[in-house]
């Protein structure tokens, strides 16, 4: 077990180094897999989601015997082999028709998974509209009041952001904002179960508005998916905690003596040092004026003599 | 001159950038270019004309999001106008655990204890013999330790027949070998350290050469034992070698026939408990078991 894998050449060495754990991580790669049985709807959805995720995506074109909620060894293997940590698995069966399973890995182990069934899907190619370029950063919109209430919605939101947010950057080209992924949560079902979700993708058209801000117009780009939630596997609390750790280097540095109050105003605290009351400038008054030097000296001397006399 | 009327007329020509009818203001995570609209959706609209409603809703929210993005501080560079984004507020899980600190080498440990600070050496050094700069090591390197001298004085104590060039070369090679060995040792210790990490490093155990050796020894012993039992007879007819390893842990134990049976009973009960007892539900698929017994 002491054997360490030594790279045979510089290229392999670079690749292996790139795969190591880092403080600032690479963009997560996603693998799109077809299960043993798929439908046309699922295939189209997978292809479209793959197009949106490109170039950080791997498409498995062959079918795989894969049941993520029963056996995760396949996913672990694929994750290790491709250095990927996101999965979309498309399956279709009588019990669970047109199903997509979104899975996330941490340290090549499954972290969490969520299953959605497509009720109605329109692929990208059916919209005869301009498409966004490959690898552009999308904007996200989550509409509806469910997105931070139900675990299904919370996970789906986190999953979608994780899939498509790309590199975390500190600046973005305004001209490069080309498309929006909009997800709307429908109302809960009458049994109190999570309702439908509507995923839509639009390209953005910026129009002149007469003011500095542009007027936004949207053209549907596709895919358009109406989905319901299926099974869910939440992350184990301890693993989740580990995966959410922020490296010390990336934590924002605390600025001393600057705080925000309840009204979001910045408040500063200044240290002035000790005040010397002898040198403080007060209001000038006649009574506080220093007397002539000789006069004060005389009285003081007299007093001192008196004091010493008392003590003895 | 009042130009407000002109401005108003100019504004009328365009569609507005303001969005009305949001009871709850949107939450933004500009680091991820995301907006969260907490206002409940209109169910009747969603049912009757879904796609139009969704598009209108998205347009309004996108307008609000873009208003926020376009109000951010901007800079211009080669890629055009760039908006400076704040850090994302929505935290997403990492892909891999945080990187572990690299195990220290022996020298690093020693230098730390002694307070020795590493000084960066220049790669090119001045060569007095030729009067120009040469690499400190590698191809066309400077004359290192006199191995490239064109003449060497034979020391009075040395054997006059000895090749002084060969002696210097050997000395250098020996130094390199020694360094290589130390490098190897550091690597092994580091491997042990990372392995210890997984188990219980922070009990106070520190990796050292003994640990590394012990670990390696155990590994080799295991491999020998496996190889011994991998003959056709599982090692039964192999000739015994003196001082050879004996497989351990395969001793059979027999309980006395007449004694206190409470221990035996407890052992059996624990097995039974595990199979059908309170924790046994997971181990036995009851439905399958019933079907199997019915078939018999």
XYZ file of C-alpha atoms in Angstrom:
608
model
C 0.000 0.000 0.000
C 3.025 2.247 0.201
C 3.223 2.247 -3.550
C 2.455 5.624 -5.036
C 1.365 6.026 -8.629
C 4.118 7.856 -10.400
C 3.200 9.536 -13.667
C 5.155 8.266 -16.642
C 5.391 11.582 -18.435
C 4.881 15.297 -17.933
C 1.426 15.382 -19.505
C 0.072 12.712 -17.174
C 1.744 14.487 -14.296
C -0.051 17.715 -15.151
C -3.377 15.930 -15.475
C -2.968 14.174 -12.138
C -1.978 17.421 -10.476
C -5.064 19.094 -11.885
C -7.212 16.352 -10.357
C -5.878 16.821 -6.837
C -7.897 18.565 -4.163
C -7.456 22.324 -4.439
C -8.536 25.343 -2.481
C -10.052 26.908 -5.568
C -11.703 24.092 -7.418
C -12.101 23.358 -11.102
C -15.448 23.755 -12.779
C -17.420 20.613 -12.032
C -17.725 18.235 -14.955
C -21.053 16.574 -15.612
C -21.677 13.166 -17.161
C -24.875 12.518 -19.045
C -25.850 8.840 -19.014
C -28.657 6.911 -20.620
C -30.103 4.117 -18.507
C -30.964 0.680 -19.845
C -34.241 2.018 -21.258
C -34.889 5.549 -22.373
C -37.622 7.373 -24.221
C -37.282 10.006 -26.921
C -38.301 12.694 -24.419
C -35.527 11.658 -22.052
C -32.968 11.453 -24.852
C -33.866 14.936 -26.051
C -33.754 16.364 -22.560
C -30.336 14.787 -21.924
C -28.993 16.107 -25.219
C -30.236 19.628 -24.467
C -28.947 19.681 -20.902
C -25.639 18.443 -22.276
C -25.555 21.288 -24.808
C -26.091 23.809 -22.040
C -23.357 22.276 -19.866
C -20.760 22.021 -22.628
C -17.701 22.182 -22.600
C -17.580 20.845 -19.032
C -19.618 17.805 -19.902
C -19.188 14.217 -21.026
C -21.921 12.525 -22.990
C -22.218 8.744 -22.690
C -23.871 7.753 -25.915
C -24.297 4.068 -25.064
C -26.858 2.690 -22.675
C -25.788 1.644 -19.215
C -27.385 -0.687 -16.694
C -27.606 1.924 -14.012
C -29.999 2.358 -11.098
C -28.607 5.201 -9.003
C -30.997 4.781 -6.079
C -30.187 1.078 -5.731
C -26.502 0.812 -6.593
C -24.057 3.678 -6.735
C -20.877 1.770 -7.536
C -21.182 2.616 -11.239
C -21.431 6.306 -10.504
C -18.399 6.167 -8.237
C -16.420 4.436 -10.943
C -17.433 6.898 -13.651
C -16.715 9.790 -11.335
C -13.224 8.547 -10.594
C -12.467 7.677 -14.189
C -13.600 10.990 -15.669
C -12.871 13.239 -12.703
C -16.520 14.265 -12.826
C -18.754 15.095 -9.912
C -22.130 15.717 -11.508
C -24.423 13.220 -13.186
C -27.653 13.255 -15.086
C -29.092 9.801 -15.628
C -32.010 9.419 -17.964
C -34.289 6.384 -17.636
C -37.759 5.405 -18.702
C -39.929 2.700 -17.189
C -43.616 2.033 -16.707
C -43.411 2.865 -13.019
C -41.248 5.974 -13.472
C -41.749 7.351 -16.972
C -39.326 9.843 -18.575
C -37.104 10.203 -15.540
C -34.005 12.301 -15.068
C -31.864 11.733 -11.986
C -29.548 14.551 -10.994
C -26.688 13.349 -8.779
C -23.828 15.151 -7.130
C -20.614 13.630 -5.836
C -18.264 14.622 -3.086
C -14.861 12.984 -3.020
C -16.111 10.507 -5.663
C -18.931 9.358 -3.378
C -22.568 10.174 -4.004
C -23.509 13.241 -1.986
C -27.154 13.725 -2.925
C -29.576 12.798 -5.676
C -32.916 13.982 -6.900
C -35.236 12.419 -9.434
C -37.640 14.279 -11.685
C -40.140 12.958 -14.199
C -40.707 14.915 -17.355
C -44.400 15.418 -18.011
C -43.966 17.551 -21.076
C -40.711 18.300 -22.830
C -39.987 20.365 -25.902
C -36.419 19.980 -27.156
C -34.210 22.852 -28.210
C -34.379 22.000 -31.906
C -38.153 22.514 -32.001
C -37.687 26.201 -31.267
C -36.599 27.870 -34.474
C -34.942 30.692 -32.619
C -31.359 31.897 -32.128
C -29.382 29.898 -29.549
C -26.765 31.101 -27.115
C -23.116 30.322 -27.775
C -21.541 27.293 -26.097
C -20.060 27.824 -22.663
C -21.745 31.147 -21.860
C -22.657 31.960 -18.272
C -26.410 31.761 -17.734
C -28.523 33.914 -15.454
C -30.803 32.044 -13.063
C -34.326 32.915 -12.069
C -36.242 30.955 -9.458
C -39.866 32.004 -9.420
C -42.430 30.967 -6.842
C -42.580 30.737 -3.081
C -41.455 27.122 -2.726
C -37.746 27.409 -3.422
C -36.563 27.571 0.165
C -39.335 25.664 1.899
C -39.464 22.103 0.629
C -36.353 19.847 0.591
C -37.123 18.780 -2.992
C -37.111 22.345 -4.218
C -34.102 23.347 -2.134
C -32.070 20.486 -3.536
C -33.208 21.059 -7.106
C -32.284 24.724 -6.869
C -28.870 23.967 -5.415
C -28.344 21.233 -8.008
C -29.238 23.468 -10.935
C -26.986 26.263 -9.700
C -24.186 23.774 -9.173
C -24.605 22.352 -12.669
C -24.648 25.553 -14.638
C -23.033 28.361 -12.657
C -19.605 27.596 -14.116
C -16.558 29.308 -12.697
C -17.095 31.684 -9.793
C -15.799 34.970 -11.144
C -15.511 38.468 -9.767
C -16.404 40.184 -13.003
C -18.584 39.380 -15.964
C -18.804 40.855 -19.454
C -22.179 42.552 -19.802
C -22.322 41.628 -23.466
C -21.760 37.969 -22.564
C -25.027 37.573 -20.664
C -26.854 35.679 -23.340
C -29.438 33.442 -21.768
C -31.590 32.847 -18.732
C -32.541 29.593 -17.084
C -35.869 30.212 -15.436
C -37.471 27.688 -13.112
C -40.949 28.254 -11.769
C -42.505 26.238 -8.974
C -46.137 25.412 -9.520
C -48.590 25.166 -6.617
C -48.499 22.194 -4.246
C -50.800 19.293 -5.071
C -53.985 18.799 -3.097
C -52.299 16.015 -1.065
C -49.624 18.458 0.042
C -46.946 16.960 -2.155
C -44.565 19.164 -4.122
C -46.139 20.237 -7.367
C -44.775 20.715 -10.838
C -41.720 22.681 -11.822
C -41.435 24.471 -15.110
C -37.944 24.871 -16.550
C -37.644 27.335 -19.409
C -34.620 28.702 -21.198
C -34.652 32.037 -22.981
C -32.127 34.067 -24.883
C -31.903 37.694 -23.882
C -32.319 40.649 -26.203
C -31.146 43.984 -24.810
C -33.101 46.936 -26.211
C -32.658 50.655 -25.809
C -34.888 52.135 -23.187
C -34.043 55.835 -23.222
C -32.282 55.453 -19.877
C -28.977 53.889 -18.924
C -30.501 50.508 -18.109
C -31.495 48.316 -21.057
C -34.963 46.999 -21.698
C -34.975 43.178 -21.622
C -36.859 41.083 -24.121
C -36.822 37.283 -24.176
C -36.959 34.690 -26.922
C -37.515 31.096 -25.908
C -34.491 28.989 -26.791
C -35.395 25.604 -25.317
C -35.354 23.129 -23.748
C -38.704 23.544 -22.082
C -39.465 20.932 -19.457
C -42.474 20.477 -17.175
C -41.441 18.139 -14.405
C -42.658 16.502 -11.209
C -40.465 15.335 -8.370
C -39.697 11.687 -7.785
C -37.366 10.078 -5.291
C -34.806 12.066 -3.372
C -31.635 11.125 -1.511
C -30.430 13.852 0.780
C -26.821 14.199 1.834
C -25.662 12.753 5.128
C -25.252 15.651 7.548
C -21.592 15.004 8.339
C -20.631 14.580 4.683
C -22.627 17.661 3.770
C -20.834 19.652 6.445
C -17.496 18.506 5.102
C -18.429 19.413 1.562
C -19.507 22.901 2.596
C -16.230 23.774 4.275
C -14.630 26.914 2.921
C -10.830 26.970 2.827
C -9.192 29.531 5.059
C -7.621 31.261 2.079
C -10.985 31.945 0.446
C -12.750 33.194 3.547
C -13.285 36.937 3.407
C -10.911 38.715 5.766
C -12.532 40.482 8.658
C -12.074 44.196 8.593
C -11.494 45.608 12.027
C -13.601 48.430 13.442
C -16.022 48.555 10.520
C -19.533 47.323 11.211
C -22.977 47.642 9.732
C -25.910 48.718 11.837
C -29.532 47.567 11.477
C -30.211 50.124 8.779
C -27.268 48.794 6.758
C -25.218 51.923 7.398
C -21.484 51.497 7.703
C -20.254 52.458 11.136
C -16.603 53.046 11.907
C -14.907 52.938 15.279
C -11.874 55.123 15.880
C -9.402 54.825 18.733
C -8.290 58.242 19.937
C -5.897 57.295 22.695
C -6.080 58.602 26.259
C -7.285 62.144 26.736
C -5.021 64.534 28.612
C -7.257 66.826 30.598
C -4.456 69.267 31.359
C -3.981 70.077 27.718
C -7.600 70.092 26.705
C -8.859 73.334 25.178
C -11.990 74.493 26.949
C -13.956 77.704 26.683
C -11.864 80.724 27.497
C -13.123 82.455 30.598
C -11.612 85.082 32.795
C -11.961 83.014 35.934
C -10.087 80.055 34.433
C -7.226 82.164 33.179
C -3.798 81.304 34.525
C -2.603 83.883 36.956
C 0.678 85.660 36.642
C 3.615 83.352 37.333
C 5.002 85.065 40.433
C 1.663 85.341 42.107
C 0.755 81.679 41.763
C 4.263 80.578 42.707
C 4.042 82.497 45.946
C 0.759 81.051 47.033
C 1.721 77.565 46.125
C 4.929 77.719 48.082
C 3.093 79.000 51.063
C 0.609 76.168 50.915
C 3.268 73.560 50.571
C 4.991 74.814 53.659
C 1.729 74.680 55.514
C 1.056 71.133 54.392
C 4.424 69.873 55.493
C 3.966 71.547 58.805
C 0.691 69.704 59.388
C 2.166 66.364 58.658
C 4.978 66.803 61.091
C -35.604 76.427 -20.658
C -37.704 73.492 -19.505
C -36.631 70.291 -21.193
C -38.603 67.897 -19.028
C -41.378 67.673 -21.618
C -38.850 66.772 -24.316
C -37.239 64.187 -22.105
C -40.630 62.725 -21.250
C -41.542 62.497 -24.931
C -38.218 60.778 -25.650
C -38.860 58.325 -22.862
C -42.335 57.570 -24.183
C -40.818 56.173 -27.360
C -39.272 53.231 -25.434
C -40.712 50.545 -23.215
C -40.088 50.977 -19.528
C -37.336 49.272 -17.562
C -39.273 49.376 -14.305
C -41.366 46.435 -13.170
C -44.479 46.832 -11.060
C -46.613 44.475 -9.036
C -43.938 42.746 -6.964
C -45.290 42.554 -3.414
C -42.162 40.928 -2.041
C -38.977 42.418 -3.496
C -36.701 39.930 -5.238
C -33.614 38.500 -3.574
C -30.473 38.582 -5.636
C -27.295 36.565 -5.613
C -25.318 38.580 -8.112
C -22.202 36.452 -7.636
C -24.091 33.626 -9.329
C -26.190 35.951 -11.534
C -29.286 34.594 -9.836
C -32.532 36.096 -8.609
C -35.164 34.540 -6.341
C -38.724 35.731 -6.680
C -40.655 34.752 -3.558
C -43.995 36.042 -4.828
C -46.498 33.189 -5.265
C -47.358 32.324 -8.853
C -50.831 32.990 -10.175
C -52.415 29.576 -10.482
C -55.254 30.582 -12.787
C -52.872 32.253 -15.239
C -50.517 29.265 -15.055
C -53.377 26.941 -15.976
C -54.973 28.949 -18.750
C -52.006 30.287 -20.736
C -48.926 28.729 -19.233
C -46.219 29.624 -21.705
C -47.181 33.274 -22.099
C -47.475 33.697 -18.358
C -44.091 32.049 -17.706
C -42.418 34.157 -20.336
C -43.917 37.380 -18.990
C -42.955 36.424 -15.426
C -39.421 35.567 -16.483
C -39.080 38.773 -18.476
C -40.102 40.897 -15.518
C -37.749 39.115 -13.145
C -34.914 39.156 -15.679
C -35.473 42.887 -16.102
C -35.110 43.347 -12.343
C -32.009 41.149 -12.268
C -30.436 43.050 -15.158
C -31.273 46.371 -13.535
C -29.233 45.175 -10.543
C -26.367 43.862 -12.659
C -26.147 47.003 -14.783
C -26.008 49.157 -11.680
C -22.886 47.379 -10.435
C -19.526 49.054 -10.709
C -18.097 48.473 -14.175
C -14.650 48.461 -15.713
C -13.662 48.356 -19.357
C -11.056 45.967 -20.699
C -10.376 43.909 -23.817
C -13.606 41.940 -23.377
C -15.726 45.077 -23.338
C -17.582 46.444 -20.350
C -17.279 44.176 -17.326
C -19.466 44.363 -14.239
C -17.705 43.720 -10.936
C -19.605 40.957 -9.163
C -19.815 40.504 -5.394
C -19.064 37.132 -3.798
C -21.888 34.596 -4.156
C -24.114 34.308 -1.100
C -25.565 30.905 -1.999
C -23.015 28.323 -0.914
C -22.567 25.249 -3.043
C -20.854 22.038 -1.953
C -17.269 21.368 -2.914
C -16.248 18.643 -5.328
C -13.365 17.314 -3.279
C -12.297 17.700 0.350
C -9.985 20.507 1.361
C -6.370 19.847 0.422
C -4.320 18.395 3.225
C -1.095 20.131 4.175
C 1.919 18.459 2.596
C 3.858 16.274 5.053
C 7.091 17.927 6.071
C 10.412 16.432 5.089
C 13.011 15.794 7.749
C 14.972 18.832 6.652
C 11.905 21.052 6.775
C 11.125 19.843 10.275
C 14.693 20.482 11.380
C 14.841 23.903 9.712
C 11.602 24.905 11.387
C 12.888 23.868 14.795
C 16.134 25.736 14.263
C 14.537 28.732 12.658
C 16.402 28.338 9.396
C 14.752 30.286 6.596
C 15.131 29.147 3.022
C 16.975 31.621 0.866
C 16.328 31.580 -2.838
C 19.441 30.833 -4.865
C 19.891 32.256 -8.336
C 19.910 29.726 -11.106
C 22.798 31.442 -12.950
C 26.124 31.928 -11.174
C 29.267 33.740 -12.230
C 32.058 31.475 -13.353
C 35.490 32.940 -12.531
C 37.279 30.592 -14.906
C 35.448 31.696 -18.040
C 34.199 35.063 -16.881
C 30.520 34.573 -17.724
C 27.331 33.334 -16.119
C 26.558 29.649 -16.095
C 23.742 27.521 -14.713
C 24.289 26.274 -11.176
C 23.312 22.763 -12.227
C 22.304 20.799 -15.298
C 23.460 21.054 -18.882
C 26.578 23.235 -19.321
C 26.639 23.807 -15.593
C 29.435 25.473 -13.695
C 32.506 23.405 -12.696
C 31.007 21.665 -9.683
C 33.464 20.562 -7.000
C 36.336 20.565 -9.437
C 35.151 17.585 -11.477
C 35.867 19.600 -14.623
C 39.338 20.846 -13.665
C 41.804 20.184 -16.438
C 44.594 19.429 -13.958
C 44.430 18.170 -10.386
C 47.279 18.206 -7.926
C 47.772 14.807 -6.293
C 47.622 15.255 -2.507
C 50.766 14.134 -0.691
C 48.796 11.641 1.393
C 47.113 10.052 -1.595
C 48.179 7.049 -3.579
C 50.033 8.454 -6.596
C 48.539 5.823 -8.871
C 44.938 6.735 -7.930
C 42.850 8.518 -10.534
C 41.918 11.816 -8.891
C 39.170 12.501 -11.430
C 37.563 9.176 -10.631
C 37.825 9.927 -6.906
C 36.014 13.232 -7.307
C 33.369 11.676 -9.528
C 32.832 8.892 -6.995
C 32.564 11.369 -4.157
C 29.940 13.313 -6.053
C 28.014 10.206 -6.991
C 28.016 9.087 -3.392
C 26.543 12.417 -2.322
C 23.842 12.137 -4.953
C 23.027 8.595 -3.870
C 22.795 9.624 -0.249
C 20.456 12.438 -1.141
C 18.351 10.090 -3.224
C 18.046 7.725 -0.273
C 16.922 10.576 1.949
C 14.399 11.598 -0.658
C 13.081 8.052 -0.734
C 12.860 7.997 3.046
C 10.927 11.258 3.071
C 8.529 9.882 0.493
C 7.922 6.756 2.544
C 7.352 8.715 5.674
C 4.970 10.988 3.848
C 3.087 7.971 2.560
C 2.810 6.621 6.088
C 1.696 10.020 7.333
C -1.099 10.234 4.787
C -2.111 6.685 5.577
C -2.064 7.343 9.274
C -4.296 10.326 8.644
C -7.117 8.089 7.555
C -7.008 6.059 10.737
C -6.020 7.999 13.789
C -3.149 10.274 13.257
C -4.053 12.837 15.740
C -3.829 10.477 18.652
C -0.345 11.832 18.969
C 1.271 9.272 16.688
C 3.898 10.838 14.533
C 5.131 9.171 11.405
C 8.783 8.277 11.458
C 11.102 5.854 9.774
C 10.205 3.053 12.182
C 6.552 3.426 11.356
C 7.312 3.412 7.653
C 9.530 0.345 7.964
C 7.037 -1.492 10.148
C 4.262 -0.809 7.705
C 6.305 -1.962 4.760
C 7.476 -5.049 6.615
C 3.949 -6.042 7.490
C 2.913 -5.617 3.906
C 5.725 -7.817 2.632
C 4.963 -10.462 5.245
C 1.363 -10.545 4.134
C 2.427 -10.974 0.555
C 4.782 -13.849 1.488
C 1.994 -15.594 3.380
C -0.327 -15.239 0.398
C 2.320 -16.631 -1.938
C 2.932 -19.565 0.407
C -0.661 -20.663 0.285
C -0.985 -20.205 -3.439
C 0.449 -23.560 -4.462
C -1.805 -26.382 -5.637
C -1.785 -27.918 -2.170
C -2.263 -24.574 -0.451
C 1.260 -24.906 0.908
C 0.651 -28.221 2.677
C 3.477 -30.192 1.055
C 5.992 -27.373 0.808
C 9.269 -27.977 2.552
C 9.562 -25.919 5.681
C 12.312 -23.330 5.627
C 14.102 -22.489 8.816
C 13.090 -19.126 10.219
C 10.191 -18.928 7.837
C 7.011 -17.040 8.599
C 4.148 -18.990 10.077
C 0.600 -17.948 9.309
C -0.969 -16.607 12.426
C -4.542 -16.349 13.541
C -5.781 -19.694 12.252
C -5.621 -21.467 15.593
C -8.722 -23.428 16.420
C -10.062 -23.202 19.889
C -12.191 -25.807 21.574
C -14.349 -25.040 24.539
C -14.273 -27.589 27.375
C -17.067 -30.165 27.160
C -18.030 -29.824 30.805
C -18.175 -26.288 32.103
C -20.363 -23.262 32.564
C -22.623 -22.959 29.531
C -23.705 -19.369 30.085
C -20.963 -18.091 27.815
C -21.895 -20.451 25.011
C -25.524 -19.561 25.398
C -24.768 -15.843 25.293
C -22.731 -16.312 22.130
C -25.442 -18.265 20.381
C -28.096 -15.818 21.485
C -26.144 -12.938 20.108
C -25.970 -14.648 16.720
C -29.681 -15.403 16.843
C -30.395 -11.835 17.850
C -28.485 -10.547 14.904
C -30.384 -12.756 12.477
C -33.964 -12.619 13.707
C -33.828 -10.383 16.728
C -34.522 -6.731 17.194
C -31.918 -5.648 14.698
C -32.617 -8.492 12.337
C -35.136 -6.748 10.090
C -32.489 -5.397 7.802
C -30.657 -8.673 7.435
C -33.550 -10.922 6.508
C -35.972 -10.034 3.799
C -39.061 -11.385 5.511
C -41.224 -11.351 2.409
C -38.694 -13.360 0.443
C -38.096 -15.763 3.333
C -41.822 -16.526 3.617
C -42.092 -17.165 -0.078
C -39.052 -19.430 0.005
C -40.455 -21.540 2.848
C -43.837 -21.796 1.162
C -42.277 -23.167 -1.992
C -40.570 -26.027 -0.158
